[in-house]
């Protein structure tokens, strides 16, 4: 029979001493709180700066969008201060309604309010066409720059020159080229008014934007190509896969994360296009984007312009949300998926 006293002694010896016991839940929680408090002390200045620089202008614009612009009262003809406008500024743009002496009427042709939906269509048209062309050309440039050959470093540096040039300089450069007696008409042997006619002006803006921002797309895609393992291509060659099959079944699937992130960045940038059409076409209505419309409205009424800028922000946010949620253009998640694969 076992000795009960001996068993009790053995259990007592195996029991940890008070100084050797692990800290309890309360001590661990206090330690984690001290660590998180230290982390917040480092992050708080940055959050404060972001709140002042970004948060205040956003909330200020929202507040202004619900205020009336000071001006002449259409009923009395007297100058009045602004006041609460409710959703009048938003219906002015979305429904193209303008205030008149007899009340609310459809905005006359030629006014800024009547140009909202046309500006939306032009902005989306520029975005879809330029981003599509930049994806195709950028991917081709990235594939070429990803190969090993003599002079590759010089080629990469030369490709980045259009992207490094300021947008205003690019716009003036292409404006000179698309003038009536400019280089483009001389080379093509045509007499097209590239910056005055509607569709030629749009194609001129697209050409300039693609020339400038395709290197940015190529740079992002080249970074994605660099992380694809070379042994995957070697295995495909051993299995007899052609160059096209390797591109379709290896390059494109593994490049999808970088491609989606590049499309997201360029789409958000194209939706805010201002410099190129404003400088190249000098206010041509056929190239008037939402950003140009906002700037023109600021000169007439800042509160109505705040409502328009809020609508523009919501449109860009909706497009970004669709790209992230539906297409999966999430940099963190796609990189993690690629790492696992």
XYZ file of C-alpha atoms in Angstrom:
341
model
C 0.000 0.000 0.000
C 1.180 3.466 -0.733
C 2.092 5.848 1.977
C -0.426 8.731 2.067
C 1.974 10.965 3.906
C 4.692 10.305 1.320
C 2.317 11.123 -1.531
C 1.293 14.377 0.123
C 4.934 15.289 0.624
C 5.711 14.572 -3.051
C 2.791 16.719 -4.242
C 3.842 19.512 -1.929
C 7.404 19.382 -3.308
C 6.168 19.502 -6.932
C 3.873 22.497 -6.265
C 5.612 25.719 -7.468
C 6.776 28.161 -4.877
C 5.071 31.581 -4.731
C 8.024 33.330 -6.331
C 8.096 30.734 -9.130
C 4.381 30.953 -10.020
C 3.376 32.635 -13.291
C 1.685 36.012 -13.002
C -2.073 35.868 -12.831
C -4.593 37.243 -15.318
C -4.618 40.634 -13.670
C -0.844 41.044 -13.880
C -0.809 39.947 -17.553
C -3.601 42.383 -18.338
C -1.717 45.199 -16.648
C 1.411 44.359 -18.663
C -0.531 44.392 -21.952
C -2.138 47.701 -20.988
C 1.262 49.270 -20.351
C 2.517 48.049 -23.729
C -0.543 49.334 -25.593
C -0.332 52.661 -23.737
C 3.267 53.031 -24.874
C 2.227 52.247 -28.439
C -0.570 54.826 -28.310
C 1.869 57.456 -27.051
C 3.891 56.989 -30.246
C 0.856 56.836 -32.553
C -1.113 59.686 -30.979
C 0.921 62.569 -32.502
C 0.464 61.102 -35.979
C -3.263 60.590 -35.442
C -3.587 64.153 -34.163
C -1.796 65.525 -37.220
C -3.978 63.460 -39.563
C -7.119 64.613 -37.781
C -6.125 68.255 -38.181
C -4.861 67.967 -41.764
C -7.468 65.549 -43.161
C -10.338 65.252 -40.711
C -11.068 68.949 -40.239
C -11.232 69.819 -43.985
C -13.544 66.854 -44.638
C -15.989 67.748 -41.875
C -15.754 71.429 -42.778
C -16.649 70.631 -46.395
C -19.607 68.536 -45.239
C -20.816 71.390 -43.045
C -20.470 73.906 -45.866
C -22.358 71.654 -48.278
C -25.514 72.117 -46.198
C -25.206 75.929 -46.175
C -26.476 78.407 -48.742
C -24.106 80.589 -50.727
C -24.375 84.304 -50.065
C -25.792 86.209 -53.044
C -28.849 87.947 -54.455
C -32.279 86.776 -53.400
C -34.167 86.001 -56.630
C -37.456 87.091 -55.041
C -36.355 90.503 -53.726
C -33.194 91.181 -55.694
C -31.408 92.064 -52.437
C -28.059 90.685 -51.264
C -28.538 88.128 -48.496
C -26.218 86.088 -46.327
C -26.157 82.313 -46.500
C -28.087 80.051 -44.176
C -29.231 76.490 -43.837
C -29.781 74.919 -47.247
C -30.656 71.345 -46.365
C -30.082 69.128 -49.403
C -30.609 71.973 -51.880
C -26.954 72.024 -52.927
C -27.038 68.290 -53.618
C -30.289 68.392 -55.586
C -28.828 71.308 -57.542
C -26.219 68.931 -58.961
C -27.902 65.547 -58.940
C -31.278 66.760 -60.257
C -29.860 69.799 -62.107
C -32.226 72.184 -60.330
C -31.481 75.901 -60.077
C -33.079 78.642 -57.974
C -35.033 81.326 -59.854
C -37.514 84.078 -59.021
C -40.403 81.689 -59.560
C -38.849 78.913 -57.480
C -36.895 75.832 -58.515
C -36.439 75.398 -62.266
C -34.260 73.125 -64.441
C -30.790 74.612 -64.809
C -30.477 76.508 -68.105
C -28.126 75.138 -70.730
C -24.601 76.439 -70.294
C -24.745 76.878 -66.533
C -22.519 74.766 -64.308
C -25.493 72.953 -62.818
C -26.522 71.666 -66.240
C -23.033 70.239 -66.877
C -22.852 67.840 -63.912
C -23.879 64.581 -65.567
C -21.863 65.371 -68.681
C -18.820 65.906 -66.453
C -19.513 62.574 -64.726
C -19.652 60.806 -68.092
C -16.437 62.465 -69.298
C -14.642 61.581 -66.059
C -15.698 57.931 -66.247
C -14.826 57.797 -69.950
C -11.320 59.123 -69.301
C -10.890 56.702 -66.393
C -11.969 53.552 -68.245
C -10.024 54.286 -71.435
C -6.799 55.534 -69.864
C -6.589 52.818 -67.201
C -7.301 50.077 -69.772
C -4.594 51.335 -72.127
C -2.139 51.815 -69.281
C -2.682 48.261 -68.040
C -1.933 46.761 -71.475
C 1.042 49.005 -72.258
C 2.377 48.920 -68.695
C 2.268 45.118 -68.616
C 4.140 44.928 -71.918
C 6.773 47.360 -70.661
C 7.116 45.500 -67.363
C 7.644 42.166 -69.138
C 10.365 43.691 -71.324
C 12.081 45.431 -68.397
C 11.933 42.230 -66.358
C 14.182 40.357 -68.803
C 17.957 40.314 -68.515
C 19.812 42.106 -71.313
C 22.515 44.687 -71.763
C 21.275 48.215 -71.127
C 18.335 47.161 -68.963
C 19.134 49.741 -66.270
C 19.276 52.516 -68.882
C 15.926 51.412 -70.301
C 14.297 51.434 -66.860
C 15.592 54.924 -66.167
C 14.405 56.208 -69.562
C 10.936 54.725 -69.108
C 10.436 56.623 -65.854
C 11.167 60.042 -67.396
C 7.544 60.795 -68.497
C 6.275 59.941 -65.020
C 8.882 62.211 -63.387
C 7.895 65.243 -65.471
C 5.382 67.511 -63.649
C 1.832 67.221 -64.960
C 1.607 70.918 -65.855
C 4.761 70.640 -67.977
C 3.405 67.521 -69.663
C 0.149 69.306 -70.470
C 1.947 72.257 -72.064
C 4.234 69.934 -74.001
C 1.337 67.990 -75.498
C -0.612 71.193 -76.111
C 2.209 72.426 -78.353
C 2.285 69.067 -80.158
C -1.479 69.087 -80.766
C -1.707 72.653 -82.029
C -3.073 73.252 -85.526
C 0.424 73.641 -86.948
C 2.005 71.299 -84.407
C 3.982 68.100 -84.741
C 0.993 65.720 -84.730
C -0.787 67.347 -87.671
C 2.477 67.590 -89.597
C 3.282 63.901 -89.089
C -0.262 62.711 -89.868
C -0.763 65.211 -92.675
C -4.049 66.373 -91.180
C -5.666 69.682 -90.229
C -7.485 68.624 -87.070
C -8.285 71.086 -84.287
C -7.100 68.748 -81.545
C -7.756 71.065 -78.599
C -10.968 72.690 -79.863
C -13.144 69.944 -81.350
C -14.900 67.596 -78.936
C -13.617 64.109 -79.709
C -10.143 65.133 -80.926
C -9.676 67.040 -77.643
C -10.683 63.960 -75.645
C -8.311 61.715 -77.572
C -5.522 64.266 -77.096
C -6.045 64.246 -73.315
C -6.097 60.427 -73.303
C -2.853 60.260 -75.294
C -1.109 62.669 -72.933
C -2.330 60.880 -69.800
C -1.349 57.440 -71.111
C 2.110 58.722 -72.058
C 2.670 60.183 -68.613
C 1.250 57.531 -66.271
C 1.980 54.271 -68.100
C 5.494 54.189 -66.540
C 3.884 54.256 -63.084
C 1.772 51.248 -64.002
C 4.813 49.499 -65.476
C 6.820 50.146 -62.301
C 4.151 48.554 -60.079
C 3.770 45.550 -62.384
C 7.538 45.121 -62.624
C 7.672 44.879 -58.833
C 5.054 42.140 -59.026
C 7.002 40.261 -61.690
C 10.161 40.300 -59.584
C 8.580 38.146 -56.848
C 7.495 35.340 -59.202
C 9.926 32.403 -58.676
C 12.061 31.572 -61.697
C 11.849 27.825 -61.047
C 8.130 27.938 -61.873
C 8.973 29.002 -65.417
C 11.740 26.387 -65.626
C 9.299 23.660 -64.609
C 6.810 24.860 -67.216
C 9.512 24.783 -69.915
C 10.385 21.210 -68.956
C 6.716 20.276 -69.307
C 6.712 21.732 -72.827
C 4.671 24.901 -72.187
C 5.030 27.583 -74.844
C 5.831 31.233 -74.080
C 2.175 32.199 -74.452
C 1.043 29.363 -72.178
C 3.581 30.406 -69.543
C 2.333 33.989 -69.750
C -1.360 33.048 -69.482
C -1.127 30.273 -66.887
C 1.799 31.485 -64.759
C 2.515 35.192 -65.195
C -1.025 36.542 -65.168
C -2.324 34.499 -62.186
C 0.732 35.253 -60.044
C 0.728 38.905 -61.144
C -2.940 39.405 -60.234
C -2.290 40.908 -56.757
C 0.069 43.586 -58.079
C -2.168 44.178 -61.101
C -5.264 44.790 -58.989
C -3.436 47.178 -56.665
C -2.039 49.092 -59.666
C -5.508 49.349 -61.208
C -6.900 50.611 -57.884
C -4.280 53.353 -57.553
C -4.589 54.498 -61.168
C -8.391 54.444 -61.131
C -8.558 56.665 -58.057
C -6.013 59.008 -59.629
C -7.841 59.161 -62.988
C -11.149 59.989 -61.314
C -9.476 63.145 -59.946
C -8.026 64.228 -63.303
C -7.676 68.003 -63.513
C -4.335 69.306 -64.783
C -4.148 67.743 -68.239
C -7.598 68.686 -69.597
C -7.612 72.080 -67.860
C -4.275 73.149 -69.369
C -4.336 71.319 -72.705
C -7.830 72.252 -73.903
C -8.170 75.582 -72.051
C -11.680 74.991 -70.705
C -13.123 72.989 -73.601
C -16.535 71.717 -72.316
C -15.904 68.385 -74.053
C -13.062 67.635 -71.616
C -14.554 69.112 -68.453
C -14.123 66.605 -65.616
C -15.656 66.729 -62.142
C -12.505 68.268 -60.660
C -12.598 71.081 -63.213
C -16.279 71.633 -62.459
C -15.515 71.917 -58.744
C -12.835 74.567 -59.344
C -15.145 76.592 -61.584
C -17.947 76.397 -59.017
C -15.673 77.628 -56.209
C -15.473 80.973 -57.999
C -19.275 81.270 -57.950
C -20.194 79.683 -54.618
C -17.982 77.747 -52.194
C -20.841 75.981 -50.399
C -22.284 74.540 -53.586
C -18.753 73.559 -54.596
C -18.385 71.763 -51.251
C -21.471 69.696 -52.077
C -20.041 68.854 -55.501
C -16.702 67.882 -54.001
C -18.519 65.654 -51.491
C -20.373 63.938 -54.334
C -17.069 63.442 -56.139
C -15.501 61.985 -53.011
C -18.401 59.562 -52.533
C -18.148 58.449 -56.166
C -14.418 57.780 -55.843
C -14.990 55.966 -52.548
C -17.690 53.778 -54.146
C -15.406 52.831 -57.026
C -12.541 52.032 -54.645
C -14.896 49.964 -52.458
C -15.984 47.905 -55.463
C -12.396 47.319 -56.554
C -11.343 46.253 -53.069
C -14.343 44.115 -52.125
C -15.427 42.662 -55.455
C -12.149 42.394 -57.364
C -9.994 41.864 -54.260
C -7.607 44.765 -54.852
C -6.335 44.650 -51.268
C -2.584 45.018 -50.971
C -2.242 43.221 -47.628
C -4.552 40.323 -48.379
C -3.331 39.713 -51.921
C 0.299 39.698 -50.829
C -0.550 37.178 -48.100
C -2.395 34.965 -50.600
C 0.517 35.134 -52.992
C 2.937 34.224 -50.208
C 0.867 31.186 -49.294
C 0.571 30.040 -52.895
